[in-house]
């Protein structure tokens, strides 16, 4: 036994002395033959339905630029072909961590783009910072990602999740709804939104009558709906991921319980997915956030406007275009602006270029503006309501008045 | 040797994250080896100790401001404390124990991620340890983790404690009649296994630095650790290490090169293993070793090794 232990310890010590040896990446000042964009997607698992449209949007941007001869790179005064490298993380954060490192250390990508959402972006944050690689983060809105001193992250297509419900709070207060029930999943994305609504309402003199966290894996909402009903709320807000929203709305419909206002987050983002699972009756007169393409931005100074994008992206099925397609495309637009303005292809030059266009970039996703930590603060998420339209539903913006395309129907019929 | 192998690999292979994850899984597979290979208890909720370790390190760094290296001790302590809390589970056996441990891990996850405890655990908002992040130091910690976990299994394979545990696994009643303190020995194995997972969780937390509770309480971590251990062969010294290196290597190679066929290839590999090598790769070595010895020995120079010696059941 001792022989084994001594041998193991000895070899370990011998090995430890080698750890100091390592290769450092080299850089080149000549124009590369291609700009390599590296990203991950979820081919399966909980985030597949959200991740794949985001990748489709990014691919669309690449195809658009390559059809022009490549993306314009200001540092070399010419267009350079864009090459995409993707790996499937299968919705696993631990797998994603290995693959992000693969993209940086082995593929040596020029541009690193994270997968959909906070869970799959989290492992990239430290890895990108450690390798001094700027992370273009389309939809990872977790508040822990954006810290002072970390210059290597930029949120491109959404505001941080704590900011999302600000117009929703104003809407609830404007409607004088005094009894609000909040049901949310215990994850960063949903808990941040719930906390913002809770504090915003309290600041407005309204204390929620129901404020309950449930596990993110919750799929059965029948009992919870009955508990909420007992508080007789004027508005019910459910913050979850798409599977939660679908399960909640299905349970609500089958329970026969009716609330004057029901808000869920994803009908505005993934309208077709929600409608195919919940149906017109289950979605009618419910509320959600307003996202492009329903929230149209046609006056832009970078890339395509909403109508042109929808026409080019899905000419045969415009209704299939969702926000996450746009989030992927929007990320491409921010990369494009950075490459145009950066003095070199170094990661800090790209970061500085992003900062230089912040506030002046108007795209399909609205005004692109970041704070000093890379968090997105320029976009607004209005409150929308889904109205019956034939056999489907149509999303209309109802608040704030400047964005409104329709008057809110409250209470819901 | 595995520890040294990882160090050498680090000098040539640029994806250090992959190496660290492989080492973390190796330690977890050895932890499963300790509790399952030596006592027969299969904890599906083994990830609970891993998550406890990750949070043990994270919270000690955040609140006690200890260096992350010292935080690893808190990682071990946190996992051992959870294991002590779960002592009653050892009264269960077989599938009941497996399911109960899974439920316990889920419960722990829900407690950690509960928004009401955000002031203590950071709740669902996740952990950011970027200030404590040190890739090389955490890599060294992972190397040490591999060395220690291999050392523990070597110790169990060659010590009276390991012999007692294997006797308990074969027949607890007979072992008790033979004078073995069954409860005490099982408890030691349980705590040892938890400590190994806690150290693995702490190392993972240190190296990853930014994570959500879901990432360290993900039940697939348990499943991978169990599959790796079974693939290599439990009850052996090298089996779980071999399983972790080979399967995790294949997992990444296939996942990177053939993502569209990933599940198919990986699934077929595991099905083939279960059908044709139920004792794991270790059993293959044990089957082939006597033949190899026979080939090398001159006839009549001594007894041949008995097939199966050193296998999962001793």
mmCIF file of C-alpha atoms in Angstrom, chain A residues 19-394:
data_model
loop_
_atom_site.group_PDB
_atom_site.id
_atom_site.type_symbol
_atom_site.label_atom_id
_atom_site.label_comp_id
_atom_site.label_asym_id
_atom_site.label_seq_id
_atom_site.Cartn_x
_atom_site.Cartn_y
_atom_site.Cartn_z
ATOM 1 C CA UNK A 19 2.366 22.983 -14.760
ATOM 2 C CA UNK A 20 4.274 26.193 -15.088
ATOM 3 C CA UNK A 21 5.120 25.199 -18.646
ATOM 4 C CA UNK A 22 2.531 26.397 -21.107
ATOM 5 C CA UNK A 23 2.126 27.982 -24.460
ATOM 6 C CA UNK A 24 0.937 31.529 -24.879
ATOM 7 C CA UNK A 25 -1.151 32.568 -27.861
ATOM 8 C CA UNK A 26 0.487 34.608 -30.524
ATOM 9 C CA UNK A 27 -1.057 37.418 -32.496
ATOM 10 C CA UNK A 28 -0.682 38.519 -36.072
ATOM 11 C CA UNK A 29 -0.869 41.963 -37.553
ATOM 12 C CA UNK A 30 -1.692 40.774 -41.085
ATOM 13 C CA UNK A 31 -5.300 40.642 -42.274
ATOM 14 C CA UNK A 32 -6.833 37.257 -41.562
ATOM 15 C CA UNK A 33 -8.339 35.253 -44.423
ATOM 16 C CA UNK A 34 -11.577 34.990 -42.474
ATOM 17 C CA UNK A 35 -13.193 36.464 -39.392
ATOM 18 C CA UNK A 36 -14.029 33.443 -37.284
ATOM 19 C CA UNK A 37 -17.157 33.709 -35.192
ATOM 20 C CA UNK A 38 -17.522 30.988 -32.567
ATOM 21 C CA UNK A 39 -20.698 30.157 -30.712
ATOM 22 C CA UNK A 40 -22.586 27.326 -29.046
ATOM 23 C CA UNK A 41 -26.128 26.129 -29.534
ATOM 24 C CA UNK A 42 -28.369 23.628 -27.794
ATOM 25 C CA UNK A 43 -29.293 20.819 -30.130
ATOM 26 C CA UNK A 44 -31.341 19.228 -27.373
ATOM 27 C CA UNK A 45 -32.469 19.856 -23.825
ATOM 28 C CA UNK A 46 -34.335 22.602 -22.042
ATOM 29 C CA UNK A 47 -32.915 25.503 -24.051
ATOM 30 C CA UNK A 48 -33.056 23.995 -27.544
ATOM 31 C CA UNK A 49 -36.230 25.803 -28.601
ATOM 32 C CA UNK A 50 -34.717 29.148 -27.647
ATOM 33 C CA UNK A 51 -31.113 28.551 -28.655
ATOM 34 C CA UNK A 52 -31.750 27.397 -32.203
ATOM 35 C CA UNK A 53 -33.613 30.515 -33.384
ATOM 36 C CA UNK A 54 -30.844 32.654 -31.887
ATOM 37 C CA UNK A 55 -28.276 30.682 -33.917
ATOM 38 C CA UNK A 56 -30.478 30.968 -37.016
ATOM 39 C CA UNK A 57 -30.461 34.751 -36.649
ATOM 40 C CA UNK A 58 -26.688 34.849 -36.324
ATOM 41 C CA UNK A 59 -26.299 32.589 -39.364
ATOM 42 C CA UNK A 60 -28.598 34.879 -41.312
ATOM 43 C CA UNK A 61 -26.375 37.858 -40.505
ATOM 44 C CA UNK A 62 -23.307 35.912 -41.636
ATOM 45 C CA UNK A 63 -24.943 34.892 -44.902
ATOM 46 C CA UNK A 64 -26.007 38.488 -45.524
ATOM 47 C CA UNK A 65 -22.468 39.790 -44.990
ATOM 48 C CA UNK A 66 -20.784 37.001 -46.936
ATOM 49 C CA UNK A 67 -23.099 37.666 -49.864
ATOM 50 C CA UNK A 68 -21.532 41.151 -49.965
ATOM 51 C CA UNK A 69 -18.025 39.695 -49.948
ATOM 52 C CA UNK A 70 -17.647 39.554 -46.183
ATOM 53 C CA UNK A 71 -17.975 41.870 -43.232
ATOM 54 C CA UNK A 72 -16.227 45.231 -43.462
ATOM 55 C CA UNK A 73 -13.228 45.348 -41.122
ATOM 56 C CA UNK A 74 -12.122 48.921 -40.520
ATOM 57 C CA UNK A 75 -8.647 47.963 -39.340
ATOM 58 C CA UNK A 76 -7.854 46.540 -42.793
ATOM 59 C CA UNK A 77 -10.159 48.748 -44.873
ATOM 60 C CA UNK A 78 -11.686 45.794 -46.618
ATOM 61 C CA UNK A 79 -14.352 43.154 -46.430
ATOM 62 C CA UNK A 80 -13.329 39.809 -44.978
ATOM 63 C CA UNK A 81 -15.268 36.542 -45.250
ATOM 64 C CA UNK A 82 -17.007 35.419 -42.050
ATOM 65 C CA UNK A 83 -16.613 31.821 -40.935
ATOM 66 C CA UNK A 84 -18.833 30.300 -38.262
ATOM 67 C CA UNK A 85 -17.723 27.615 -35.797
ATOM 68 C CA UNK A 86 -20.453 26.059 -33.669
ATOM 69 C CA UNK A 87 -20.665 23.320 -31.095
ATOM 70 C CA UNK A 88 -23.654 21.662 -29.492
ATOM 71 C CA UNK A 89 -23.703 22.102 -25.695
ATOM 72 C CA UNK A 90 -26.942 20.108 -25.301
ATOM 73 C CA UNK A 91 -28.253 22.685 -22.823
ATOM 74 C CA UNK A 92 -25.558 21.669 -20.313
ATOM 75 C CA UNK A 93 -23.621 24.415 -18.548
ATOM 76 C CA UNK A 94 -20.686 22.112 -17.793
ATOM 77 C CA UNK A 95 -20.436 20.956 -21.401
ATOM 78 C CA UNK A 96 -20.708 24.571 -22.490
ATOM 79 C CA UNK A 97 -17.725 25.504 -20.303
ATOM 80 C CA UNK A 98 -15.492 23.006 -22.086
ATOM 81 C CA UNK A 99 -16.748 24.080 -25.495
ATOM 82 C CA UNK A 100 -16.267 27.802 -24.853
ATOM 83 C CA UNK A 101 -12.656 27.022 -23.957
ATOM 84 C CA UNK A 102 -12.398 24.946 -27.119
ATOM 85 C CA UNK A 103 -13.551 27.926 -29.191
ATOM 86 C CA UNK A 104 -11.031 30.258 -27.576
ATOM 87 C CA UNK A 105 -7.969 28.074 -27.181
ATOM 88 C CA UNK A 106 -8.198 25.699 -30.110
ATOM 89 C CA UNK A 107 -10.346 27.379 -32.736
ATOM 90 C CA UNK A 108 -8.905 30.770 -31.752
ATOM 91 C CA UNK A 109 -12.053 32.564 -32.807
ATOM 92 C CA UNK A 110 -11.939 36.295 -33.463
ATOM 93 C CA UNK A 111 -15.426 36.781 -32.099
ATOM 94 C CA UNK A 112 -16.998 34.770 -29.275
ATOM 95 C CA UNK A 113 -20.788 34.673 -28.983
ATOM 96 C CA UNK A 114 -22.497 32.943 -26.071
ATOM 97 C CA UNK A 115 -25.442 30.571 -26.279
ATOM 98 C CA UNK A 116 -28.987 31.545 -25.359
ATOM 99 C CA UNK A 117 -29.866 32.671 -21.850
ATOM 100 C CA UNK A 118 -28.112 33.179 -18.556
ATOM 101 C CA UNK A 119 -27.615 29.521 -17.635
ATOM 102 C CA UNK A 120 -25.527 28.781 -20.725
ATOM 103 C CA UNK A 121 -23.819 32.169 -20.722
ATOM 104 C CA UNK A 122 -22.627 31.903 -17.097
ATOM 105 C CA UNK A 123 -19.709 29.534 -17.792
ATOM 106 C CA UNK A 124 -18.485 31.799 -20.605
ATOM 107 C CA UNK A 125 -18.152 34.892 -18.440
ATOM 108 C CA UNK A 126 -15.100 33.832 -16.444
ATOM 109 C CA UNK A 127 -13.539 31.911 -19.307
ATOM 110 C CA UNK A 128 -13.795 34.936 -21.603
ATOM 111 C CA UNK A 129 -12.406 37.248 -18.948
ATOM 112 C CA UNK A 130 -9.528 34.889 -18.161
ATOM 113 C CA UNK A 131 -8.579 34.586 -21.821
ATOM 114 C CA UNK A 132 -9.119 38.313 -22.475
ATOM 115 C CA UNK A 133 -11.709 37.461 -25.096
ATOM 116 C CA UNK A 134 -14.670 39.770 -25.557
ATOM 117 C CA UNK A 135 -17.923 37.884 -25.057
ATOM 118 C CA UNK A 136 -20.814 39.019 -27.240
ATOM 119 C CA UNK A 137 -23.737 37.973 -25.094
ATOM 120 C CA UNK A 138 -27.062 38.039 -26.977
ATOM 121 C CA UNK A 139 -29.537 37.035 -24.255
ATOM 122 C CA UNK A 140 -27.686 36.145 -21.033
ATOM 123 C CA UNK A 141 -29.122 38.845 -18.802
ATOM 124 C CA UNK A 142 -27.922 37.604 -15.394
ATOM 125 C CA UNK A 143 -26.971 40.414 -13.081
ATOM 126 C CA UNK A 144 -23.836 38.638 -11.799
ATOM 127 C CA UNK A 145 -22.239 38.776 -15.247
ATOM 128 C CA UNK A 146 -21.755 42.514 -15.348
ATOM 129 C CA UNK A 147 -19.175 43.552 -12.802
ATOM 130 C CA UNK A 148 -16.865 46.542 -12.495
ATOM 131 C CA UNK A 149 -13.503 45.851 -14.040
ATOM 132 C CA UNK A 150 -14.697 43.162 -16.457
ATOM 133 C CA UNK A 151 -14.380 44.701 -19.912
ATOM 134 C CA UNK A 152 -14.816 41.429 -21.701
ATOM 135 C CA UNK A 153 -18.592 41.155 -21.957
ATOM 136 C CA UNK A 154 -21.252 43.048 -23.899
ATOM 137 C CA UNK A 155 -24.971 42.326 -23.722
ATOM 138 C CA UNK A 156 -26.246 42.837 -27.242
ATOM 139 C CA UNK A 157 -29.939 42.078 -27.620
ATOM 140 C CA UNK A 158 -31.727 42.509 -24.299
ATOM 141 C CA UNK A 159 -31.556 44.662 -21.204
ATOM 142 C CA UNK A 160 -30.506 42.938 -17.956
ATOM 143 C CA UNK A 161 -33.478 41.007 -16.588
ATOM 144 C CA UNK A 162 -33.977 43.304 -13.605
ATOM 145 C CA UNK A 163 -34.848 46.140 -15.996
ATOM 146 C CA UNK A 164 -37.358 44.215 -18.094
ATOM 147 C CA UNK A 165 -40.494 44.747 -16.009
ATOM 148 C CA UNK A 166 -40.108 48.513 -15.405
ATOM 149 C CA UNK A 167 -42.877 49.435 -17.919
ATOM 150 C CA UNK A 168 -45.007 46.568 -16.552
ATOM 151 C CA UNK A 169 -44.870 48.056 -13.057
ATOM 152 C CA UNK A 170 -45.886 51.455 -14.420
ATOM 153 C CA UNK A 171 -48.754 49.822 -16.301
ATOM 154 C CA UNK A 172 -50.073 48.054 -13.188
ATOM 155 C CA UNK A 173 -49.936 51.269 -11.208
ATOM 156 C CA UNK A 174 -51.547 53.246 -14.037
ATOM 157 C CA UNK A 175 -54.400 50.715 -14.162
ATOM 158 C CA UNK A 176 -54.828 51.124 -10.360
ATOM 159 C CA UNK A 177 -54.591 47.373 -9.846
ATOM 160 C CA UNK A 178 -54.187 47.046 -6.108
ATOM 161 C CA UNK A 179 -54.137 43.252 -5.744
ATOM 162 C CA UNK A 180 -51.273 41.687 -7.658
ATOM 163 C CA UNK A 181 -50.199 38.042 -7.447
ATOM 164 C CA UNK A 182 -46.648 37.122 -8.489
ATOM 165 C CA UNK A 183 -45.573 33.548 -9.136
ATOM 166 C CA UNK A 184 -42.005 33.039 -10.254
ATOM 167 C CA UNK A 185 -39.399 30.373 -10.824
ATOM 168 C CA UNK A 186 -36.412 30.242 -8.525
ATOM 169 C CA UNK A 187 -33.780 31.109 -11.092
ATOM 170 C CA UNK A 188 -31.878 34.318 -11.678
ATOM 171 C CA UNK A 189 -33.805 35.378 -14.774
ATOM 172 C CA UNK A 190 -37.255 35.071 -13.238
ATOM 173 C CA UNK A 191 -36.418 36.001 -9.664
ATOM 174 C CA UNK A 192 -34.802 39.264 -10.859
ATOM 175 C CA UNK A 193 -37.980 40.228 -12.686
ATOM 176 C CA UNK A 194 -40.182 39.303 -9.743
ATOM 177 C CA UNK A 195 -38.002 41.296 -7.367
ATOM 178 C CA UNK A 196 -38.173 44.350 -9.641
ATOM 179 C CA UNK A 197 -41.970 44.180 -9.814
ATOM 180 C CA UNK A 198 -42.260 43.581 -6.087
ATOM 181 C CA UNK A 199 -40.100 46.562 -5.154
ATOM 182 C CA UNK A 200 -41.618 48.774 -7.865
ATOM 183 C CA UNK A 201 -45.161 48.058 -6.724
ATOM 184 C CA UNK A 202 -44.262 48.600 -3.078
ATOM 185 C CA UNK A 203 -42.710 51.925 -4.010
ATOM 186 C CA UNK A 204 -46.048 52.755 -5.645
ATOM 187 C CA UNK A 205 -47.991 51.792 -2.505
ATOM 188 C CA UNK A 206 -49.081 48.336 -3.650
ATOM 189 C CA UNK A 207 -48.000 45.234 -1.748
ATOM 190 C CA UNK A 208 -48.447 42.011 -3.743
ATOM 191 C CA UNK A 209 -51.115 39.763 -2.235
ATOM 192 C CA UNK A 210 -49.228 36.673 -3.396
ATOM 193 C CA UNK A 211 -45.478 36.383 -3.894
ATOM 194 C CA UNK A 212 -44.310 32.845 -4.329
ATOM 195 C CA UNK A 213 -41.224 31.163 -5.800
ATOM 196 C CA UNK A 214 -41.464 27.687 -7.288
ATOM 197 C CA UNK A 215 -38.761 25.367 -8.649
ATOM 198 C CA UNK A 216 -37.807 26.035 -12.263
ATOM 199 C CA UNK A 217 -38.758 22.471 -13.126
ATOM 200 C CA UNK A 218 -42.368 23.064 -12.049
ATOM 201 C CA UNK A 219 -44.795 21.620 -14.586
ATOM 202 C CA UNK A 220 -47.961 21.294 -12.505
ATOM 203 C CA UNK A 221 -49.688 24.558 -11.668
ATOM 204 C CA UNK A 222 -53.215 23.413 -10.726
ATOM 205 C CA UNK A 223 -52.835 23.752 -6.960
ATOM 206 C CA UNK A 224 -50.875 26.988 -7.271
ATOM 207 C CA UNK A 225 -53.619 28.528 -9.410
ATOM 208 C CA UNK A 226 -56.205 27.653 -6.768
ATOM 209 C CA UNK A 227 -54.011 29.236 -4.095
ATOM 210 C CA UNK A 228 -53.694 32.397 -6.183
ATOM 211 C CA UNK A 229 -57.438 32.445 -6.806
ATOM 212 C CA UNK A 230 -58.019 32.480 -3.043
ATOM 213 C CA UNK A 231 -56.310 35.895 -2.881
ATOM 214 C CA UNK A 232 -58.743 37.320 -5.472
ATOM 215 C CA UNK A 233 -56.071 39.194 -7.432
ATOM 216 C CA UNK A 234 -56.655 41.854 -10.060
ATOM 217 C CA UNK A 235 -53.530 40.733 -11.916
ATOM 218 C CA UNK A 236 -51.513 37.507 -11.952
ATOM 219 C CA UNK A 237 -47.902 37.667 -13.131
ATOM 220 C CA UNK A 238 -46.127 34.389 -13.870
ATOM 221 C CA UNK A 239 -42.388 34.621 -14.534
ATOM 222 C CA UNK A 240 -40.901 31.442 -15.968
ATOM 223 C CA UNK A 241 -39.133 29.943 -18.982
ATOM 224 C CA UNK A 242 -41.190 28.843 -22.024
ATOM 225 C CA UNK A 243 -42.039 25.373 -20.627
ATOM 226 C CA UNK A 244 -43.285 27.020 -17.406
ATOM 227 C CA UNK A 245 -45.366 29.596 -19.262
ATOM 228 C CA UNK A 246 -46.915 26.883 -21.422
ATOM 229 C CA UNK A 247 -47.705 24.659 -18.433
ATOM 230 C CA UNK A 248 -49.108 27.586 -16.445
ATOM 231 C CA UNK A 249 -51.370 28.828 -19.245
ATOM 232 C CA UNK A 250 -52.551 25.293 -20.035
ATOM 233 C CA UNK A 251 -53.353 24.656 -16.374
ATOM 234 C CA UNK A 252 -55.138 27.985 -16.097
ATOM 235 C CA UNK A 253 -57.311 27.178 -19.079
ATOM 236 C CA UNK A 254 -58.164 23.679 -17.907
ATOM 237 C CA UNK A 255 -58.903 24.889 -14.362
ATOM 238 C CA UNK A 256 -61.697 27.203 -15.533
ATOM 239 C CA UNK A 257 -60.327 29.930 -13.265
ATOM 240 C CA UNK A 258 -60.477 33.427 -14.741
ATOM 241 C CA UNK A 259 -58.319 36.368 -13.699
ATOM 242 C CA UNK A 260 -58.804 39.960 -14.905
ATOM 243 C CA UNK A 261 -55.176 40.091 -16.043
ATOM 244 C CA UNK A 262 -52.622 37.357 -16.690
ATOM 245 C CA UNK A 263 -49.035 38.170 -17.635
ATOM 246 C CA UNK A 264 -46.411 35.698 -18.853
ATOM 247 C CA UNK A 265 -43.042 36.550 -20.380
ATOM 248 C CA UNK A 266 -42.633 34.342 -23.426
ATOM 249 C CA UNK A 267 -45.710 34.760 -25.643
ATOM 250 C CA UNK A 268 -44.092 38.013 -26.757
ATOM 251 C CA UNK A 269 -40.799 36.273 -27.582
ATOM 252 C CA UNK A 270 -41.914 32.903 -28.906
ATOM 253 C CA UNK A 271 -45.430 33.647 -30.074
ATOM 254 C CA UNK A 272 -45.806 30.718 -32.457
ATOM 255 C CA UNK A 273 -44.450 28.190 -29.950
ATOM 256 C CA UNK A 274 -46.784 29.404 -27.212
ATOM 257 C CA UNK A 275 -49.767 29.546 -29.519
ATOM 258 C CA UNK A 276 -49.223 26.041 -30.864
ATOM 259 C CA UNK A 277 -49.081 24.693 -27.302
ATOM 260 C CA UNK A 278 -51.648 26.822 -25.507
ATOM 261 C CA UNK A 279 -54.034 27.682 -28.326
ATOM 262 C CA UNK A 280 -55.842 30.871 -29.180
ATOM 263 C CA UNK A 281 -58.312 30.576 -26.304
ATOM 264 C CA UNK A 282 -55.549 30.156 -23.751
ATOM 265 C CA UNK A 283 -53.593 33.171 -24.973
ATOM 266 C CA UNK A 284 -56.373 35.623 -25.789
ATOM 267 C CA UNK A 285 -56.278 38.829 -23.739
ATOM 268 C CA UNK A 286 -53.234 37.705 -21.761
ATOM 269 C CA UNK A 287 -50.314 40.101 -21.473
ATOM 270 C CA UNK A 288 -46.625 39.746 -22.217
ATOM 271 C CA UNK A 289 -43.561 41.824 -22.978
ATOM 272 C CA UNK A 290 -43.391 43.474 -26.359
ATOM 273 C CA UNK A 291 -40.491 42.287 -28.488
ATOM 274 C CA UNK A 292 -39.519 42.716 -32.097
ATOM 275 C CA UNK A 293 -40.806 41.795 -34.659
ATOM 276 C CA UNK A 294 -44.230 42.670 -33.197
ATOM 277 C CA UNK A 295 -42.552 45.788 -31.862
ATOM 278 C CA UNK A 296 -41.371 47.225 -35.160
ATOM 279 C CA UNK A 297 -38.224 49.279 -35.688
ATOM 280 C CA UNK A 298 -38.043 50.242 -39.330
ATOM 281 C CA UNK A 299 -35.966 53.399 -38.977
ATOM 282 C CA UNK A 300 -32.494 51.993 -38.444
ATOM 283 C CA UNK A 301 -28.905 52.982 -39.154
ATOM 284 C CA UNK A 302 -27.390 49.476 -38.995
ATOM 285 C CA UNK A 303 -28.664 46.398 -40.812
ATOM 286 C CA UNK A 304 -32.224 45.684 -41.840
ATOM 287 C CA UNK A 305 -35.341 47.157 -40.261
ATOM 288 C CA UNK A 306 -38.095 44.917 -38.947
ATOM 289 C CA UNK A 307 -40.175 44.600 -42.124
ATOM 290 C CA UNK A 308 -37.167 44.056 -44.352
ATOM 291 C CA UNK A 309 -35.714 41.487 -41.956
ATOM 292 C CA UNK A 310 -38.935 39.500 -41.727
ATOM 293 C CA UNK A 311 -39.266 39.527 -45.510
ATOM 294 C CA UNK A 312 -35.677 38.415 -46.047
ATOM 295 C CA UNK A 313 -35.481 35.923 -43.186
ATOM 296 C CA UNK A 314 -38.694 33.999 -43.760
ATOM 297 C CA UNK A 315 -40.310 35.168 -47.005
ATOM 298 C CA UNK A 316 -42.723 32.240 -47.101
ATOM 299 C CA UNK A 317 -43.711 32.245 -43.431
ATOM 300 C CA UNK A 318 -43.314 35.686 -41.851
ATOM 301 C CA UNK A 319 -45.316 34.629 -38.792
ATOM 302 C CA UNK A 320 -42.621 32.130 -37.870
ATOM 303 C CA UNK A 321 -40.089 34.895 -37.174
ATOM 304 C CA UNK A 322 -39.583 35.355 -33.450
ATOM 305 C CA UNK A 323 -37.557 37.609 -31.191
ATOM 306 C CA UNK A 324 -34.728 35.137 -30.763
ATOM 307 C CA UNK A 325 -34.124 35.094 -34.521
ATOM 308 C CA UNK A 326 -33.777 38.848 -34.196
ATOM 309 C CA UNK A 327 -31.555 38.567 -31.113
ATOM 310 C CA UNK A 328 -29.092 36.452 -33.100
ATOM 311 C CA UNK A 329 -29.209 38.899 -36.013
ATOM 312 C CA UNK A 330 -28.871 41.867 -33.658
ATOM 313 C CA UNK A 331 -25.735 40.327 -32.183
ATOM 314 C CA UNK A 332 -24.336 40.120 -35.694
ATOM 315 C CA UNK A 333 -25.102 43.802 -36.192
ATOM 316 C CA UNK A 334 -23.232 44.770 -33.020
ATOM 317 C CA UNK A 335 -20.270 42.635 -34.130
ATOM 318 C CA UNK A 336 -20.449 44.295 -37.530
ATOM 319 C CA UNK A 337 -20.366 47.783 -36.019
ATOM 320 C CA UNK A 338 -17.479 46.800 -33.748
ATOM 321 C CA UNK A 339 -15.438 45.372 -36.628
ATOM 322 C CA UNK A 340 -16.053 48.497 -38.672
ATOM 323 C CA UNK A 341 -14.912 50.876 -35.946
ATOM 324 C CA UNK A 342 -12.168 48.894 -34.219
ATOM 325 C CA UNK A 343 -8.603 49.983 -34.881
ATOM 326 C CA UNK A 344 -7.445 46.363 -34.788
ATOM 327 C CA UNK A 345 -8.849 42.905 -34.215
ATOM 328 C CA UNK A 346 -7.640 42.837 -30.618
ATOM 329 C CA UNK A 347 -10.388 42.094 -28.143
ATOM 330 C CA UNK A 348 -9.991 45.363 -26.268
ATOM 331 C CA UNK A 349 -10.126 47.278 -29.552
ATOM 332 C CA UNK A 350 -13.421 45.520 -30.307
ATOM 333 C CA UNK A 351 -14.712 46.375 -26.828
ATOM 334 C CA UNK A 352 -13.755 50.012 -27.239
ATOM 335 C CA UNK A 353 -15.431 50.070 -30.637
ATOM 336 C CA UNK A 354 -18.645 48.711 -29.115
ATOM 337 C CA UNK A 355 -18.515 51.439 -26.478
ATOM 338 C CA UNK A 356 -17.958 54.049 -29.195
ATOM 339 C CA UNK A 357 -21.167 53.096 -31.042
ATOM 340 C CA UNK A 358 -23.214 52.761 -27.849
ATOM 341 C CA UNK A 359 -26.120 55.171 -27.937
ATOM 342 C CA UNK A 360 -25.805 55.915 -31.637
ATOM 343 C CA UNK A 361 -26.716 52.518 -33.021
ATOM 344 C CA UNK A 362 -30.363 52.123 -33.998
ATOM 345 C CA UNK A 363 -31.230 48.639 -35.147
ATOM 346 C CA UNK A 364 -34.060 46.178 -35.551
ATOM 347 C CA UNK A 365 -33.860 45.764 -31.749
ATOM 348 C CA UNK A 366 -34.193 49.450 -30.939
ATOM 349 C CA UNK A 367 -31.523 51.696 -29.506
ATOM 350 C CA UNK A 368 -28.304 49.885 -28.619
ATOM 351 C CA UNK A 369 -26.780 51.401 -25.520
ATOM 352 C CA UNK A 370 -24.544 49.797 -22.903
ATOM 353 C CA UNK A 371 -23.350 50.926 -19.488
ATOM 354 C CA UNK A 372 -19.728 50.832 -18.341
ATOM 355 C CA UNK A 373 -20.037 47.163 -17.339
ATOM 356 C CA UNK A 374 -21.371 46.055 -20.719
ATOM 357 C CA UNK A 375 -25.002 45.730 -19.603
ATOM 358 C CA UNK A 376 -27.664 46.756 -22.093
ATOM 359 C CA UNK A 377 -29.709 49.764 -21.018
ATOM 360 C CA UNK A 378 -30.982 51.186 -24.296
ATOM 361 C CA UNK A 379 -33.886 48.896 -25.077
ATOM 362 C CA UNK A 380 -37.368 49.164 -23.685
ATOM 363 C CA UNK A 381 -39.727 46.249 -23.312
ATOM 364 C CA UNK A 382 -43.250 47.622 -23.575
ATOM 365 C CA UNK A 383 -46.282 45.769 -22.257
ATOM 366 C CA UNK A 384 -48.178 43.907 -24.951
ATOM 367 C CA UNK A 385 -51.537 42.154 -25.026
ATOM 368 C CA UNK A 386 -52.626 39.256 -27.234
ATOM 369 C CA UNK A 387 -55.899 39.797 -29.043
ATOM 370 C CA UNK A 388 -57.910 37.138 -30.874
ATOM 371 C CA UNK A 389 -57.511 37.446 -34.625
ATOM 372 C CA UNK A 390 -59.284 34.792 -36.676
ATOM 373 C CA UNK A 391 -58.079 31.448 -35.396
ATOM 374 C CA UNK A 392 -54.899 32.898 -33.924
ATOM 375 C CA UNK A 393 -53.845 35.804 -31.730
ATOM 376 C CA UNK A 394 -52.206 39.076 -32.623
#
